[in-house]
Amino acid sequence: MFEPTTWDAPLAVVVLALFVIVMLRANGTYWLGRALAAGARRSRWEKVLESRHYATGARWLNRWGAPAVSLSFLTIGIQTMVNLAAGVARMPLRRYLPAVIVGCVMWAFLYGTVGFIGWVAVGALWDRSPALTVALLALAAAGIGFALLRSDRVQVGTAE
């Protein structure tokens, strides 16, 4: 079973492994974006490029350039679309690679330290009260959903 809190490895090894994983994922997404740019507008992949999440990632990239790639790793749900937008926009590798390396390092350290604390906290709460754990996770999901729906309404309202 996948249980990251019981890995018997030094922190440096865990962070390095996480860095390699996220670096492969981010660069794979970038290269997928490069491939999509070549022919997606005429394929079923066009839907991805028309999605709200992709539009957000492209907006970030257009506004902040390469630093958006690094900063996207501090978010949930945007990093994939920023990397995809960087590929579609054909961001030069001399700008993309340093930005993605910085982002991957930040992500690996955050996930390798604070991220695991979250796993431990949820596990400890589950041991005490599974019902409370489910209720709090549902409340958190509802709060996130409400915030996302509200931001969509605000964006739609400002666009008119």
CSV table of C-alpha atoms in Angstrom, one decimal:
chain,number,residue,atom,x,y,z
A,1,MET,CA,0.0,0.0,0.0
A,2,PHE,CA,1.2,3.5,-0.8
A,3,GLU,CA,2.1,5.0,2.6
A,4,PRO,CA,4.5,7.9,2.3
A,5,THR,CA,4.8,8.5,6.0
A,6,THR,CA,6.5,5.1,6.5
A,7,TRP,CA,9.2,5.5,3.9
A,8,ASP,CA,12.4,4.4,5.6
A,9,ALA,CA,14.8,6.8,3.7
A,10,PRO,CA,16.6,9.9,4.6
A,11,LEU,CA,14.8,13.2,3.8
A,12,ALA,CA,17.3,14.0,1.0
A,13,VAL,CA,16.5,10.7,-0.8
A,14,VAL,CA,12.8,11.3,-0.4
A,15,VAL,CA,13.1,14.9,-1.7
A,16,LEU,CA,15.3,13.7,-4.6
A,17,ALA,CA,12.8,11.0,-5.6
A,18,LEU,CA,9.9,13.5,-5.5
A,19,PHE,CA,12.0,15.9,-7.5
A,20,VAL,CA,12.6,13.3,-10.2
A,21,ILE,CA,8.9,12.3,-10.3
A,22,VAL,CA,7.6,15.9,-10.6
A,23,MET,CA,10.3,16.8,-13.1
A,24,LEU,CA,9.3,13.9,-15.4
A,25,ARG,CA,5.6,14.8,-15.0
A,26,ALA,CA,6.1,18.6,-15.6
A,27,ASN,CA,8.4,18.0,-18.6
A,28,GLY,CA,6.1,15.4,-20.0
A,29,THR,CA,3.2,17.9,-19.8
A,30,TYR,CA,5.4,20.6,-21.5
A,31,TRP,CA,6.3,18.2,-24.4
A,32,LEU,CA,2.6,17.2,-24.7
A,33,GLY,CA,1.8,20.9,-25.1
A,34,ARG,CA,4.4,21.2,-27.8
A,35,ALA,CA,2.9,18.2,-29.6
A,36,LEU,CA,-0.6,19.6,-29.1
A,37,ALA,CA,0.4,23.0,-30.6
A,38,ALA,CA,1.5,21.1,-33.7
A,39,GLY,CA,-1.9,19.6,-34.4
A,40,ALA,CA,-4.4,19.8,-31.6
A,41,ARG,CA,-6.5,22.5,-33.1
A,42,ARG,CA,-7.7,20.0,-35.6
A,43,SER,CA,-8.1,17.0,-33.3
A,44,ARG,CA,-10.1,15.9,-30.3
A,45,TRP,CA,-7.4,17.4,-28.0
A,46,GLU,CA,-8.8,20.8,-28.9
A,47,LYS,CA,-11.2,20.5,-26.0
A,48,VAL,CA,-8.3,20.7,-23.6
A,49,LEU,CA,-7.1,23.9,-25.1
A,50,GLU,CA,-10.6,25.4,-24.7
A,51,SER,CA,-11.0,24.4,-21.1
A,52,ARG,CA,-11.3,27.0,-18.3
A,53,HIS,CA,-8.3,25.4,-16.5
A,54,TYR,CA,-6.1,25.8,-19.6
A,55,ALA,CA,-7.2,29.4,-20.0
A,56,THR,CA,-6.1,30.1,-16.4
A,57,GLY,CA,-2.8,28.5,-17.0
A,58,ALA,CA,-2.3,30.4,-20.2
A,59,ARG,CA,-3.3,33.7,-18.5
A,60,TRP,CA,-0.7,33.1,-15.8
A,61,LEU,CA,2.0,32.3,-18.4
A,62,ASN,CA,1.1,35.4,-20.5
A,63,ARG,CA,1.1,37.7,-17.4
A,64,TRP,CA,4.2,36.5,-15.6
A,65,GLY,CA,6.2,34.5,-18.2
A,66,ALA,CA,8.7,31.9,-16.9
A,67,PRO,CA,8.2,32.8,-13.2
A,68,ALA,CA,4.6,31.6,-13.6
A,69,VAL,CA,6.0,28.1,-14.3
A,70,SER,CA,8.0,28.1,-11.0
A,71,LEU,CA,5.1,29.7,-9.0
A,72,SER,CA,2.5,27.2,-10.3
A,73,PHE,CA,4.2,24.5,-8.3
A,74,LEU,CA,2.9,26.2,-5.1
A,75,THR,CA,-0.7,25.8,-6.3
A,76,ILE,CA,-3.1,22.9,-6.6
A,77,GLY,CA,-4.6,22.3,-10.0
A,78,ILE,CA,-2.9,25.1,-12.0
A,79,GLN,CA,0.6,23.7,-12.4
A,80,THR,CA,-0.3,21.1,-15.1
A,81,MET,CA,-2.1,23.7,-17.2
A,82,VAL,CA,0.8,26.3,-16.9
A,83,ASN,CA,3.3,23.6,-18.0
A,84,LEU,CA,0.9,22.6,-20.9
A,85,ALA,CA,0.5,26.3,-21.8
A,86,ALA,CA,4.3,26.7,-21.8
A,87,GLY,CA,4.5,23.8,-24.3
A,88,VAL,CA,1.7,25.1,-26.5
A,89,ALA,CA,3.3,28.6,-26.5
A,90,ARG,CA,6.6,26.9,-27.4
A,91,MET,CA,8.4,28.6,-24.5
A,92,PRO,CA,12.1,28.3,-25.3
A,93,LEU,CA,13.9,25.6,-23.2
A,94,ARG,CA,16.5,28.1,-22.0
A,95,ARG,CA,13.6,29.9,-20.1
A,96,TYR,CA,11.5,26.8,-19.3
A,97,LEU,CA,14.1,24.5,-17.9
A,98,PRO,CA,15.4,26.9,-15.2
A,99,ALA,CA,11.8,27.8,-14.2
A,100,VAL,CA,10.6,24.2,-14.0
A,101,ILE,CA,13.7,23.1,-12.0
A,102,VAL,CA,13.0,25.9,-9.4
A,103,GLY,CA,9.4,24.9,-9.3
A,104,CYS,CA,10.2,21.2,-9.0
A,105,VAL,CA,12.7,21.8,-6.2
A,106,MET,CA,10.1,23.9,-4.2
A,107,TRP,CA,7.4,21.2,-4.8
A,108,ALA,CA,9.7,18.3,-3.7
A,109,PHE,CA,10.7,20.1,-0.5
A,110,LEU,CA,7.2,21.1,0.3
A,111,TYR,CA,5.7,17.7,-0.4
A,112,GLY,CA,8.6,15.9,1.3
A,113,THR,CA,8.1,17.8,4.5
A,114,VAL,CA,4.9,19.7,5.1
A,115,GLY,CA,2.9,17.5,2.7
A,116,PHE,CA,3.7,14.4,4.7
A,117,ILE,CA,2.5,16.1,7.9
A,118,GLY,CA,-0.9,16.4,6.3
A,119,TRP,CA,-0.9,12.6,5.7
A,120,VAL,CA,0.0,12.0,9.3
A,121,ALA,CA,-2.7,14.4,10.6
A,122,VAL,CA,-5.4,12.8,8.5
A,123,GLY,CA,-4.3,9.3,9.5
A,124,ALA,CA,-4.3,10.3,13.2
A,125,LEU,CA,-7.7,11.9,12.9
A,126,TRP,CA,-9.0,8.8,11.1
A,127,ASP,CA,-7.8,6.6,13.9
A,128,ARG,CA,-9.7,8.7,16.4
A,129,SER,CA,-12.9,9.3,14.4
A,130,PRO,CA,-13.5,8.2,10.8
A,131,ALA,CA,-16.8,10.0,10.8
A,132,LEU,CA,-15.2,13.3,11.8
A,133,THR,CA,-12.5,12.8,9.2
A,134,VAL,CA,-15.0,12.2,6.4
A,135,ALA,CA,-17.1,15.2,7.7
A,136,LEU,CA,-14.1,17.6,7.7
A,137,LEU,CA,-12.9,16.4,4.3
A,138,ALA,CA,-16.4,16.9,2.9
A,139,LEU,CA,-16.5,20.4,4.4
A,140,ALA,CA,-13.1,21.2,2.9
A,141,ALA,CA,-14.2,20.0,-0.5
A,142,ALA,CA,-17.4,22.0,-0.2
A,143,GLY,CA,-15.4,25.1,0.7
A,144,ILE,CA,-13.1,24.6,-2.2
A,145,GLY,CA,-16.0,24.0,-4.6
A,146,PHE,CA,-17.8,27.1,-3.3
A,147,ALA,CA,-14.6,29.2,-3.8
A,148,LEU,CA,-14.2,27.9,-7.3
A,149,LEU,CA,-17.8,28.5,-8.3
A,150,ARG,CA,-17.7,32.0,-6.8
A,151,SER,CA,-14.5,32.9,-8.7
A,152,ASP,CA,-16.1,31.6,-11.9
A,153,ARG,CA,-19.1,34.0,-11.3
A,154,VAL,CA,-16.8,36.9,-10.5
A,155,GLN,CA,-14.7,36.2,-13.7
A,156,VAL,CA,-17.9,35.9,-15.8
A,157,GLY,CA,-19.3,39.1,-14.2
A,158,THR,CA,-16.1,41.1,-15.0
A,159,ALA,CA,-15.9,39.8,-18.6
A,160,GLU,CA,-19.3,41.3,-19.6
